[in-house]
Short mmCIF file of C-alpha atoms in Angstrom, two decimals:
data_model
loop_
_atom_site.label_atom_id
_atom_site.label_comp_id
_atom_site.label_asym_id
_atom_site.label_seq_id
_atom_site.Cartn_x
_atom_site.Cartn_y
_atom_site.Cartn_z
CA MET A 134 30.24 18.74 34.15
CA THR A 135 27.83 21.04 32.56
CA GLU A 136 25.51 20.15 29.41
CA GLU A 137 27.76 22.50 27.35
CA GLU A 138 30.93 21.10 28.81
CA ALA A 139 29.76 17.70 27.64
CA ARG A 140 28.58 18.39 24.29
CA LEU A 141 32.47 20.03 23.97
CA GLN A 142 33.99 16.78 25.15
CA ARG A 143 32.04 14.19 23.44
CA THR A 144 34.14 12.75 20.12
CA TYR A 145 31.67 11.51 17.98
CA TYR A 146 30.45 13.50 15.01
CA THR A 147 26.98 14.12 13.36
CA ILE A 148 26.35 12.63 9.90
CA PRO A 149 22.92 13.73 8.21
CA ILE A 150 20.96 11.18 5.26
CA GLY A 151 18.05 12.32 3.80
CA PRO A 152 15.36 13.81 3.49
CA THR A 153 16.57 12.56 -0.16
CA HIS A 154 19.34 10.24 -0.45
CA PRO A 155 19.76 7.33 -2.78
CA SER A 156 19.41 5.04 -0.29
CA LEU A 157 16.05 6.44 1.09
CA LYS A 158 12.98 5.34 -1.43
CA GLU A 159 10.91 8.13 0.24
CA PRO A 160 11.71 11.32 2.20
CA LEU A 161 12.94 10.22 5.66
CA GLN A 162 15.45 12.20 7.79
CA PHE A 163 17.99 10.68 10.01
CA SER A 164 20.67 11.86 11.92
CA PHE A 165 23.65 9.46 13.43
CA ASP A 166 25.83 10.02 15.79
CA LEU A 167 28.74 8.09 14.70
CA GLU A 168 32.25 7.18 16.30
CA GLY A 169 34.46 6.17 14.02
CA GLU A 170 32.66 3.76 11.84
CA ARG A 171 29.88 2.88 14.57
CA VAL A 172 26.91 4.61 14.78
CA VAL A 173 26.10 5.63 18.42
CA ASP A 174 22.71 7.03 18.19
CA VAL A 175 20.33 7.98 16.05
CA GLU A 176 17.86 10.92 15.97
CA ILE A 177 15.06 10.37 13.40
CA LYS A 178 12.70 13.39 11.58
CA PRO A 179 9.72 12.10 10.01
CA GLY A 180 7.25 14.86 8.66
CA TRP A 181 8.81 15.28 4.49
CA ASN A 182 6.08 13.39 2.89
CA HIS A 183 2.77 15.18 3.99
CA ARG A 184 -0.16 14.84 1.70
CA GLY A 185 -3.03 15.95 3.76
CA LEU A 186 -5.30 12.78 3.07
CA GLU A 187 -7.34 12.96 6.06
CA VAL A 188 -8.34 16.60 5.87
CA LEU A 189 -9.72 15.83 2.35
CA GLY A 190 -10.90 12.75 3.22
CA MET A 191 -13.25 15.15 5.89
CA LYS A 192 -14.49 16.93 2.99
CA ARG A 193 -16.01 14.21 0.88
CA ASN A 194 -18.41 11.28 1.65
CA PRO A 195 -17.23 7.86 2.23
CA LEU A 196 -17.83 6.64 -1.05
CA GLN A 197 -15.41 9.31 -2.80
CA THR A 198 -12.75 8.80 0.39
CA LEU A 199 -12.67 5.02 -0.28
CA TYR A 200 -10.47 5.34 -3.41
CA LEU A 201 -8.88 7.91 -2.15
CA ALA A 202 -7.74 5.86 1.44
CA GLU A 203 -6.35 3.48 -1.33
CA ARG A 204 -3.96 5.73 -2.44
CA LEU A 205 -2.55 6.34 1.06
CA CYS A 206 0.17 3.78 0.14
CA GLY A 207 1.02 2.56 -3.38
CA ILE A 208 2.15 -1.33 -2.24
CA CYS A 209 -0.55 -2.02 0.50
CA SER A 210 -3.22 -0.03 -1.31
CA VAL A 211 -5.76 -2.85 -0.80
CA SER A 212 -5.06 -2.77 2.85
CA HIS A 213 -5.99 1.02 3.41
CA LEU A 214 -9.41 -0.19 1.42
CA ILE A 215 -10.28 -2.71 3.75
CA THR A 216 -9.83 -1.56 6.95
CA PHE A 217 -11.34 1.96 5.82
CA SER A 218 -14.07 -0.23 4.60
CA ARG A 219 -14.68 -1.89 8.16
CA ALA A 220 -14.68 1.22 10.14
CA VAL A 221 -17.31 2.33 8.22
CA GLU A 222 -19.17 -0.79 8.30
CA ASN A 223 -18.43 -0.88 12.04
CA ALA A 224 -19.69 2.84 12.43
CA LEU A 225 -23.00 2.18 10.87
CA GLY A 226 -23.77 -1.56 11.57
CA ILE A 227 -22.87 -2.72 7.90
CA ALA A 228 -23.26 -6.40 7.27
CA VAL A 229 -20.73 -7.74 4.69
CA PRO A 230 -21.92 -11.15 3.06
CA PRO A 231 -19.69 -14.18 3.49
CA ARG A 232 -18.60 -14.42 -0.35
CA ALA A 233 -17.27 -10.55 0.01
CA GLU A 234 -15.07 -11.49 3.20
CA TYR A 235 -13.84 -14.42 1.38
CA ILE A 236 -12.93 -12.13 -1.86
CA ARG A 237 -11.26 -9.94 0.17
CA VAL A 238 -9.16 -12.17 1.97
CA ILE A 239 -8.12 -13.56 -1.27
CA ILE A 240 -7.03 -9.96 -2.29
CA ALA A 241 -5.63 -8.96 0.71
CA GLU A 242 -3.25 -12.31 0.71
CA LEU A 243 -2.30 -11.51 -3.30
CA GLU A 244 -1.28 -8.29 -2.11
CA ARG A 245 1.07 -9.33 0.76
CA ILE A 246 2.76 -11.82 -1.52
CA HIS A 247 3.48 -8.73 -3.94
CA SER A 248 4.58 -6.82 -1.05
CA HIS A 249 6.88 -9.38 0.35
CA ILE A 250 8.60 -10.22 -2.90
CA LEU A 251 8.71 -6.28 -3.81
CA TRP A 252 10.40 -5.84 -0.20
CA ALA A 253 13.21 -8.93 -0.93
CA GLY A 254 14.09 -7.33 -4.35
CA VAL A 255 14.67 -3.68 -2.88
CA ALA A 256 16.70 -5.26 0.16
CA ALA A 257 18.88 -7.65 -2.44
CA HIS A 258 19.45 -3.91 -3.65
CA GLU A 259 20.48 -2.76 -0.74
CA LEU A 260 23.22 -5.27 -0.52
CA GLY A 261 24.29 -4.52 -3.64
CA PHE A 262 22.86 -7.80 -5.15
CA ASP A 263 21.09 -6.66 -8.15
CA THR A 264 20.69 -9.64 -9.91
CA LEU A 265 18.26 -10.95 -7.19
CA LEU A 266 16.26 -7.71 -7.59
CA HIS A 267 15.66 -8.00 -11.12
CA LEU A 268 14.74 -12.05 -10.65
CA THR A 269 12.71 -11.07 -7.63
CA TRP A 270 10.48 -8.20 -9.64
CA ARG A 271 10.35 -10.54 -12.81
CA VAL A 272 8.64 -13.18 -10.52
CA ARG A 273 6.54 -10.43 -9.18
CA GLU A 274 4.80 -9.62 -12.78
CA GLN A 275 2.78 -12.74 -12.43
CA VAL A 276 0.84 -11.54 -9.14
CA MET A 277 0.11 -8.12 -10.31
CA ASP A 278 -1.20 -9.61 -13.79
CA ILE A 279 -3.53 -11.94 -11.64
CA LEU A 280 -4.63 -9.00 -9.35
CA GLU A 281 -5.28 -6.89 -12.96
CA LEU A 282 -7.17 -10.00 -14.15
CA LEU A 283 -9.03 -9.87 -10.71
CA THR A 284 -10.00 -6.17 -10.13
CA GLY A 285 -9.75 -4.49 -13.57
CA ASN A 286 -6.50 -2.51 -12.21
CA ARG A 287 -2.83 -3.35 -11.56
CA VAL A 288 -2.33 -0.91 -8.58
CA ASN A 289 -4.75 0.80 -6.74
CA TYR A 290 -8.00 -2.04 -7.23
CA ALA A 291 -10.80 -0.07 -6.18
CA LEU A 292 -12.08 -3.78 -5.41
CA VAL A 293 -13.28 -3.37 -2.11
CA THR A 294 -16.44 -1.11 -1.26
CA ILE A 295 -18.74 -0.45 1.63
CA GLY A 296 -20.85 -3.87 2.18
CA GLY A 297 -18.99 -6.00 -0.03
CA VAL A 298 -16.53 -6.11 -2.98
CA ARG A 299 -17.38 -4.73 -5.95
CA ARG A 300 -16.43 -8.15 -8.42
CA ASP A 301 -17.18 -11.60 -7.88
CA ILE A 302 -14.31 -14.24 -8.69
CA THR A 303 -15.88 -16.22 -11.49
CA ARG A 304 -15.45 -19.86 -12.28
CA GLU A 305 -13.08 -18.89 -15.35
CA GLN A 306 -10.75 -16.95 -13.36
CA GLU A 307 -10.07 -19.52 -10.63
CA PRO A 308 -8.28 -21.85 -12.18
CA LEU A 309 -5.69 -19.07 -13.44
CA VAL A 310 -5.40 -18.20 -9.54
CA ARG A 311 -4.61 -21.22 -8.78
CA GLN A 312 -2.16 -21.49 -11.88
CA ALA A 313 -0.01 -18.71 -10.61
CA LEU A 314 -0.01 -20.22 -7.01
CA ARG A 315 1.50 -23.23 -8.25
CA TYR A 316 4.25 -20.92 -9.74
CA TYR A 317 4.73 -19.18 -7.23
CA LYS A 318 5.25 -22.66 -4.85
CA ASP A 319 8.33 -23.78 -7.25
CA LEU A 320 9.45 -20.53 -7.16
CA LEU A 321 9.85 -20.41 -3.33
CA GLU A 322 12.34 -23.23 -3.18
CA MET A 323 14.49 -20.88 -5.39
CA LEU A 324 13.88 -17.77 -3.55
CA VAL A 325 14.42 -19.39 -0.14
CA ASP A 326 17.44 -21.08 -1.88
CA ALA A 327 18.58 -17.49 -2.96
CA PHE A 328 18.29 -15.56 -0.32
CA LEU A 329 18.85 -17.93 2.98
CA HIS A 330 21.55 -19.90 1.64
CA ASP A 331 23.86 -17.10 -0.22
CA PRO A 332 27.13 -16.62 2.16
CA THR A 333 27.34 -12.85 0.84
CA ILE A 334 23.46 -12.14 1.92
CA GLU A 335 24.58 -14.29 5.50
CA LEU A 336 27.29 -12.50 6.27
CA ARG A 337 25.51 -8.47 5.55
CA THR A 338 22.40 -9.51 7.40
CA ARG A 339 23.52 -12.18 10.23
CA ASP A 340 23.47 -9.81 13.48
CA VAL A 341 22.97 -6.62 11.75
CA GLY A 342 19.99 -4.38 12.91
CA VAL A 343 19.11 -6.60 15.81
CA LEU A 344 16.28 -5.98 17.67
CA SER A 345 15.47 -7.97 20.75
CA TYR A 346 12.39 -9.76 21.98
CA LYS A 347 11.97 -7.01 24.71
CA ASP A 348 12.57 -4.54 22.55
CA ALA A 349 10.38 -5.30 19.83
CA LEU A 350 7.25 -5.96 23.37
CA GLU A 351 8.74 -2.69 24.68
CA LEU A 352 8.64 -0.31 21.51
CA MET A 353 5.75 -1.83 20.17
CA ALA A 354 6.69 -2.84 16.95
CA VAL A 355 4.17 -4.70 14.84
CA GLY A 356 4.05 -7.10 11.42
CA PRO A 357 6.83 -8.99 10.46
CA THR A 358 9.14 -6.25 12.20
CA ALA A 359 7.87 -7.76 15.87
CA ARG A 360 7.49 -11.07 14.35
CA ALA A 361 10.85 -11.45 13.32
CA SER A 362 12.49 -10.88 17.13
CA GLY A 363 9.95 -13.65 18.28
CA VAL A 364 6.96 -11.87 19.27
CA LYS A 365 4.05 -13.81 18.00
CA LYS A 366 1.94 -11.06 17.09
CA ASP A 367 -0.84 -10.70 14.26
CA ILE A 368 -4.09 -9.11 14.14
CA ARG A 369 -5.09 -12.09 11.68
CA VAL A 370 -4.80 -14.69 14.71
CA ASP A 371 -5.29 -12.34 17.97
CA GLN A 372 -8.45 -10.60 16.93
CA PRO A 373 -9.83 -12.76 13.98
CA TYR A 374 -11.64 -10.74 11.25
CA LEU A 375 -13.00 -10.79 7.83
CA ALA A 376 -12.85 -14.87 7.00
CA TYR A 377 -9.81 -15.52 8.92
CA PRO A 378 -11.76 -17.70 11.54
CA ALA A 379 -12.38 -20.09 9.07
CA LEU A 380 -8.74 -20.55 7.91
CA GLU A 381 -5.94 -22.34 9.29
CA LEU A 382 -3.04 -19.65 10.51
CA GLU A 383 -0.32 -19.52 12.72
CA PRO A 384 1.70 -16.18 13.08
CA ILE A 385 5.42 -16.86 11.43
CA THR A 386 7.95 -16.52 13.51
CA PRO A 387 11.82 -17.30 12.49
CA ASP A 388 12.31 -20.42 14.72
CA LEU A 389 10.33 -22.31 12.23
CA PHE A 390 13.52 -22.21 9.86
CA ARG A 391 16.01 -22.02 12.09
CA PRO A 392 16.46 -23.18 15.75
CA GLU A 393 17.00 -19.82 17.85
CA VAL A 394 15.21 -16.17 17.45
CA HIS A 395 18.21 -13.33 16.78
CA GLY A 396 15.90 -11.15 15.57
CA ASP A 397 18.40 -9.33 13.08
CA VAL A 398 17.96 -8.56 9.22
CA TYR A 399 18.61 -12.35 8.34
CA ASP A 400 15.37 -13.03 10.74
CA LYS A 401 13.50 -10.49 8.82
CA ILE A 402 14.18 -12.32 5.56
CA ILE A 403 13.17 -15.37 6.75
CA VAL A 404 10.01 -14.46 8.22
CA ARG A 405 8.80 -12.43 5.14
CA LEU A 406 9.77 -15.14 2.67
CA LEU A 407 7.85 -17.65 4.76
CA GLU A 408 5.01 -14.83 4.70
CA VAL A 409 4.52 -15.56 0.95
CA GLU A 410 4.34 -18.92 1.76
CA GLN A 411 1.72 -18.84 4.04
CA SER A 412 -0.59 -16.39 2.10
CA ILE A 413 -0.53 -18.97 -1.04
CA GLY A 414 -1.67 -21.65 1.73
CA LEU A 415 -4.16 -19.06 2.89
CA ILE A 416 -5.63 -18.20 -0.44
CA GLU A 417 -5.98 -22.18 -1.80
CA GLN A 418 -8.10 -22.71 1.66
CA ALA A 419 -9.96 -19.37 0.89
CA LEU A 420 -10.83 -20.77 -2.64
CA GLU A 421 -11.88 -24.29 -1.39
CA LYS A 422 -14.07 -22.95 1.06
CA MET A 423 -15.49 -19.96 -0.51
CA PRO A 424 -19.85 -19.68 -0.48
CA GLU A 425 -21.72 -19.32 -3.33
CA GLY A 426 -23.81 -15.75 -2.60
CA GLU A 427 -23.73 -12.43 -2.63
CA ILE A 428 -20.93 -10.44 -2.81
CA GLY A 429 -22.26 -6.89 -1.34
CA ARG A 430 -22.98 -3.46 -2.54
CA ALA A 431 -22.47 -2.79 -6.40
CA THR A 432 -25.28 -1.91 -7.84
CA LYS A 433 -26.66 1.25 -8.38
CA GLU A 434 -29.63 1.00 -6.16
CA GLU A 435 -27.54 0.14 -3.21
CA MET A 436 -25.19 2.98 -3.57
CA THR A 437 -27.91 5.28 -3.42
CA GLU A 438 -29.00 3.58 -0.50
CA LEU A 439 -25.61 3.88 1.01
CA LEU A 440 -25.35 7.72 0.93
CA VAL A 441 -28.85 7.67 2.02
CA GLN A 442 -27.87 5.64 5.02
CA ILE A 443 -24.77 7.68 5.96
CA LYS A 444 -26.32 10.49 5.91
CA LYS A 445 -29.13 9.15 8.50
CA ARG A 446 -27.14 7.86 11.37
CA GLU A 447 -24.20 8.89 13.33
CA GLY A 448 -21.97 7.01 15.02
CA GLU A 449 -17.94 6.24 15.13
CA GLY A 450 -16.15 3.08 14.21
CA ILE A 451 -12.88 1.75 13.72
CA GLY A 452 -11.23 -0.73 11.29
CA ARG A 453 -7.95 -3.01 11.72
CA HIS A 454 -6.04 -5.12 9.62
CA GLU A 455 -2.64 -7.12 9.26
CA ALA A 456 -1.22 -5.20 6.25
CA PRO A 457 1.97 -6.47 4.78
CA ARG A 458 3.88 -4.12 7.19
CA GLY A 459 1.88 -4.71 10.24
CA GLU A 460 -1.20 -3.76 12.18
CA LEU A 461 -3.55 -0.98 10.34
CA PHE A 462 -5.94 1.25 11.99
CA HIS A 463 -8.45 3.74 10.93
CA TYR A 464 -11.24 5.72 12.98
CA ILE A 465 -13.52 7.34 11.25
CA ARG A 466 -16.81 9.32 13.18
CA PHE A 467 -19.83 10.26 11.42
CA GLN A 468 -22.10 13.20 12.61
CA ARG A 469 -25.93 13.14 11.58
CA ASP A 470 -27.42 14.80 8.69
CA SER A 471 -24.24 15.02 7.15
CA GLU A 472 -22.52 12.43 4.46
CA ILE A 473 -19.12 13.48 5.25
CA PRO A 474 -17.21 12.50 8.22
CA ILE A 475 -16.30 14.92 11.21
CA LEU A 476 -12.95 12.84 11.88
CA TRP A 477 -10.87 10.52 9.93
CA LYS A 478 -7.73 9.38 11.56
CA VAL A 479 -4.99 6.62 10.12
CA LYS A 480 -2.35 4.85 12.06
CA CYS A 481 -0.11 3.07 9.61
CA PRO A 482 2.56 0.12 10.85
CA THR A 483 5.43 2.35 10.07
CA TYR A 484 4.58 4.53 12.82
CA SER A 485 4.51 2.25 15.34
CA ASN A 486 7.61 0.19 14.04
CA LEU A 487 9.82 3.71 13.60
CA MET A 488 10.80 3.64 16.92
CA SER A 489 12.29 0.10 16.92
CA TYR A 490 14.71 1.80 14.70
CA ARG A 491 16.78 3.33 17.54
CA PRO A 492 17.99 0.00 18.74
CA MET A 493 18.63 -1.50 15.55
CA PHE A 494 21.10 0.97 14.66
CA GLN A 495 23.11 1.15 17.97
CA GLY A 496 26.10 -0.52 17.26
CA ALA A 497 25.53 -0.94 13.59
CA GLN A 498 28.22 0.10 10.69
CA ILE A 499 27.61 3.08 8.69
CA ALA A 500 27.43 0.66 5.73
CA ASP A 501 24.80 -1.13 7.55
CA ILE A 502 22.69 2.26 7.40
CA PRO A 503 20.70 1.04 3.97
CA ILE A 504 19.73 -2.21 4.82
CA ILE A 505 18.75 -1.54 8.43
CA ILE A 506 16.39 1.35 7.27
CA ALA A 507 15.20 -0.87 4.66
CA CYS A 508 14.72 -3.73 7.22
CA ILE A 509 11.28 -2.24 8.83
CA ASP A 510 9.81 -1.98 4.90
CA PRO A 511 9.19 1.70 5.65
CA CYS A 512 6.31 3.45 4.13
CA ILE A 513 6.66 6.84 4.57
CA ALA A 514 3.87 8.43 2.20
CA CYS A 515 1.29 6.34 4.62
CA MET A 516 3.22 7.23 7.69
CA ASP A 517 3.55 11.03 7.58
CA ARG A 518 0.34 12.37 9.44
CA VAL A 519 1.50 15.47 11.99
CA ILE A 520 2.82 18.03 10.95
CA VAL A 521 2.06 21.97 12.00
CA ARG A 522 2.95 24.79 9.87
CA ARG A 523 2.44 28.54 10.45
CA ASP A 524 3.68 31.68 9.32
CA GLY A 525 5.73 30.12 7.15
CA ARG A 526 7.36 28.20 9.72
CA GLU A 527 7.66 24.57 10.38
CA GLU A 528 7.59 23.06 13.75
CA THR A 529 7.08 19.19 14.65
CA TRP A 530 5.43 18.69 18.13
CA GLN A 531 7.36 17.14 20.88
CA ILE A 532 5.87 15.36 23.18
CA ALA A 533 5.28 17.62 25.58
CA GLN A 534 3.47 20.13 23.22
CA LEU A 535 1.17 17.59 22.50
CA LEU A 536 0.28 17.17 25.64
CA ALA A 537 0.33 20.55 26.56
CA LYS A 538 -2.47 20.82 23.42
CA SER A 539 -4.32 18.24 24.76
CA TRP A 540 -4.94 19.60 28.49
CA GLU A 541 -5.32 22.63 27.18
CA LYS A 542 -8.44 20.86 24.89
CA THR A 543 -9.80 18.67 28.11
CA ARG A 544 -9.77 22.19 29.80
CA ARG A 545 -11.86 24.07 26.86
CA LEU A 546 -14.47 20.97 26.80
CA LYS A 547 -15.12 21.14 30.55
CA GLY A 548 -15.90 24.85 29.75
CA MET B 247 20.46 -22.23 -8.34
CA ILE B 248 20.36 -18.64 -9.12
CA LEU B 249 23.61 -19.42 -11.43
CA ALA B 250 21.52 -21.87 -13.64
CA GLN B 251 18.36 -19.02 -13.54
CA ILE B 252 21.04 -16.55 -14.92
CA ILE B 253 22.76 -18.74 -17.48
CA GLU B 254 18.94 -19.67 -18.87
CA GLN B 255 17.95 -16.21 -18.61
CA LEU B 256 20.82 -16.04 -21.79
CA PHE B 257 19.17 -17.77 -24.07
CA LYS B 258 15.69 -16.75 -23.35
CA LYS B 259 13.82 -13.73 -24.51
CA PRO B 260 13.50 -10.99 -21.52
CA ALA B 261 10.94 -10.28 -19.82
CA THR B 262 10.40 -6.81 -20.98
CA ASN B 263 8.47 -6.02 -23.69
CA LYS B 264 10.13 -3.19 -25.61
CA PHE B 265 7.60 -1.05 -25.84
CA PRO B 266 6.64 1.23 -27.70
CA VAL B 267 10.14 0.72 -29.77
CA LYS B 268 13.04 -1.08 -29.02
CA TYR B 269 15.47 1.93 -28.92
CA MET B 270 14.59 5.10 -28.35
CA PRO B 271 14.34 7.22 -31.13
CA LYS B 272 16.64 10.17 -31.59
CA SER B 273 13.59 12.64 -31.90
CA VAL B 274 9.99 11.16 -30.29
CA SER B 275 8.05 13.53 -32.41
CA ALA B 276 9.44 12.75 -35.90
CA PHE B 277 9.42 8.96 -35.09
CA LEU B 278 5.96 9.54 -34.30
CA LYS B 279 5.31 11.17 -37.30
CA SER B 280 7.16 9.01 -39.66
CA GLY B 281 4.03 6.36 -38.90
CA ARG B 282 6.74 3.44 -38.71
CA PRO B 283 5.18 0.38 -36.77
CA ILE B 284 5.40 0.28 -32.93
CA VAL B 285 5.68 -2.86 -30.45
CA PRO B 286 2.22 -3.31 -29.20
CA PRO B 287 1.44 -3.21 -25.42
CA VAL B 288 0.81 -5.87 -23.44
CA PRO B 289 -2.66 -7.03 -24.35
CA THR B 290 -5.48 -6.05 -21.16
CA PRO B 291 -7.32 -8.55 -19.62
CA PRO B 292 -11.06 -8.64 -20.00
CA ARG B 293 -12.87 -5.76 -17.94
CA PHE B 294 -10.08 -3.86 -17.58
CA ARG B 295 -10.32 -0.54 -16.40
CA GLY B 296 -9.36 2.05 -19.03
CA LYS B 297 -10.30 5.30 -20.24
CA LEU B 298 -14.15 6.60 -19.76
CA ILE B 299 -16.47 6.38 -22.69
CA TYR B 300 -19.06 8.70 -22.39
CA HIS B 301 -22.68 7.99 -23.94
CA ARG B 302 -24.08 11.55 -24.33
CA GLU B 303 -27.37 10.64 -26.02
CA LYS B 304 -28.30 8.29 -23.01
CA CYS B 305 -27.70 10.52 -20.26
CA VAL B 306 -30.24 11.90 -17.76
CA GLY B 307 -28.36 14.48 -16.57
CA CYS B 308 -29.04 13.07 -12.14
CA GLU B 309 -25.72 14.60 -11.24
CA GLN B 310 -25.04 10.72 -9.36
CA CYS B 311 -21.69 10.45 -10.91
CA GLY B 312 -20.34 13.69 -9.64
CA ARG B 313 -21.46 12.25 -6.32
CA VAL B 314 -19.22 9.60 -5.83
CA CYS B 315 -16.17 10.88 -7.95
CA PRO B 316 -13.19 10.80 -6.05
CA ALA B 317 -11.58 13.34 -8.04
CA ASN B 318 -13.89 15.30 -9.26
CA VAL B 319 -13.15 14.82 -12.43
CA ILE B 320 -17.10 15.38 -13.33
CA GLN B 321 -18.08 19.07 -14.09
CA PHE B 322 -22.54 19.27 -14.71
CA VAL B 323 -23.06 21.88 -17.15
CA PRO B 324 -26.57 22.90 -16.21
CA GLN B 325 -27.31 24.69 -19.13
CA GLU B 326 -27.28 21.29 -21.37
CA LYS B 327 -27.75 19.03 -18.32
CA LYS B 328 -25.19 17.20 -19.22
CA VAL B 329 -21.59 16.49 -17.73
CA ARG B 330 -18.30 17.17 -18.77
CA PHE B 331 -15.24 14.78 -17.76
CA TYR B 332 -11.73 15.99 -17.33
CA LEU B 333 -9.75 12.68 -17.94
CA ALA B 334 -6.78 14.13 -16.71
CA ARG B 335 -7.82 13.69 -12.94
CA CYS B 336 -9.02 10.27 -13.56
CA THR B 337 -8.19 7.39 -11.48
CA PHE B 338 -10.05 4.55 -12.78
CA CYS B 339 -11.80 3.63 -9.88
CA GLY B 340 -15.71 2.73 -12.08
CA GLN B 341 -17.65 4.04 -9.69
CA CYS B 342 -19.72 6.80 -11.75
CA THR B 343 -20.11 3.32 -14.29
CA ASP B 344 -21.69 1.71 -11.84
CA ILE B 345 -23.55 4.41 -10.04
CA CYS B 346 -24.95 5.46 -13.31
CA PRO B 347 -28.76 5.13 -13.69
CA ALA B 348 -29.13 5.40 -17.49
CA ASP B 349 -25.77 3.26 -18.54
CA ALA B 350 -24.22 6.51 -20.06
CA ILE B 351 -20.67 5.65 -18.90
CA GLU B 352 -18.55 2.80 -19.94
CA MET B 353 -14.81 1.62 -19.42
CA SER B 354 -12.56 0.84 -22.42
CA ASN B 355 -9.40 -1.04 -23.19
CA GLU B 356 -7.71 2.22 -23.79
CA PHE B 357 -4.76 3.25 -21.13
CA LEU B 358 -2.28 5.24 -23.57
CA LEU B 359 -3.63 8.69 -22.28
CA ALA B 360 -0.11 10.37 -21.69
CA ASP B 361 -0.70 14.28 -22.88
CA TYR B 362 1.42 17.57 -22.78
CA ASN B 363 -1.78 19.30 -22.27
CA LYS B 364 -4.26 18.31 -19.70
CA TYR B 365 -7.30 19.94 -21.44
CA SER B 366 -6.65 18.36 -24.86
CA LYS B 367 -9.18 17.40 -27.16
CA ASN B 368 -8.46 13.78 -25.90
CA LEU B 369 -8.96 14.19 -22.55
CA VAL B 370 -11.80 16.51 -22.02
CA LEU B 371 -15.08 14.00 -22.80
CA GLU B 372 -18.37 15.81 -23.43
#
């Protein structure tokens, strides 16, 4: 049977969803092959939200790029900031004072709380449970207020800088942070009850969007998506950085809540809710153990000195961080006599998790599509990195073309 | 448990602050001209990062602020050796206030900056 005959014989038909669709928060194109109500296969086409931020970053100095990097994502903004700073610190060999590392941890964990609660609301909305959406988003305001108090901004906090942080957590602010943590501790029981003991949510999410342990390993899923399948994978534990080595922390997997791991959407809810609890504990520990002292570069002399240093030195560096959605990676390279990096590359958690959509969709019903799309907490604005536009035509490159380009470059460099 | 929350909420004040008015007026510009009182916004915390304030007389024209601004807000005016801010682009990171050697730039509590014209008087600081 030729390929043409096989195509004519197939009984399924294809529906496109996206790039813009009511169930999608950000543009991403799906094309589902359907057999009746069942999804047989899915094709995913990213590239609708490409903004060329990396190119902008290669036209300005790192102090300017810092707060551009923060705007890669509106939700996990401080994760990008921490990762970018760590990449630059790695490239230039800058040490960060211990107190600054603790403050970075506190802000990162506060952000995890707000991101996971936001996701829980979105998930409830995708299931049609809008009461829960409004409830979760109302309680999220508390952590947003604390972030505004500590940093001066509600989102995109601009707190972290290269070599430290820009604002200290004062004695007056500490009790307010503790008060907010207590509020979430009391609230968590209610959230767990509302999400995990609700019969409707159980019906809609159990055994839906299953990602098996094997698939999660093979497709290199990261963050809560991987942990919900039972893979104990967390950069904070595997390769501790910042102040995480000093804090007690275990990767959260769903077997802490129910006996066996299924890897379905229900497990992903479990992992995210338990991680909110974990983050509360981490912030409490960090507040306890935080040493007194310097917080790093914030004065004018130090900022000017840093720009001089960047111009003098050369080198390359990487930064990694466990963002709320998974592992985040930044690479940066400097050349001598220039304060502008010649290369900046970002790899976002959604990019790693995108491949796990395929096994999750196989066998799902059409009505389950929105919740499965939402369950990896996709952040398309972070992810869209490679797109080629030439002569008004748009090509998205396949692996063979990319390989050919790579080989061509090797040949060119060899001369 | 969630049912208890919902019933409790029936008798509580809504969490949303009805800013600037409770109901959308028929004509916004007519409402603003009438000078009727508006519902105040949620108060800002101390050290909030709001609209920039520029102390022109303190400025020494060193151009340091332009080197750290991520959004190219700051334009140098060579004839006067002063700077001009196009606030429509400002991202409120506050790096210019940190690096200024003469403390000529400050951040205020003001955040109501919406305007039809990005070059309006309110959004260009000199």
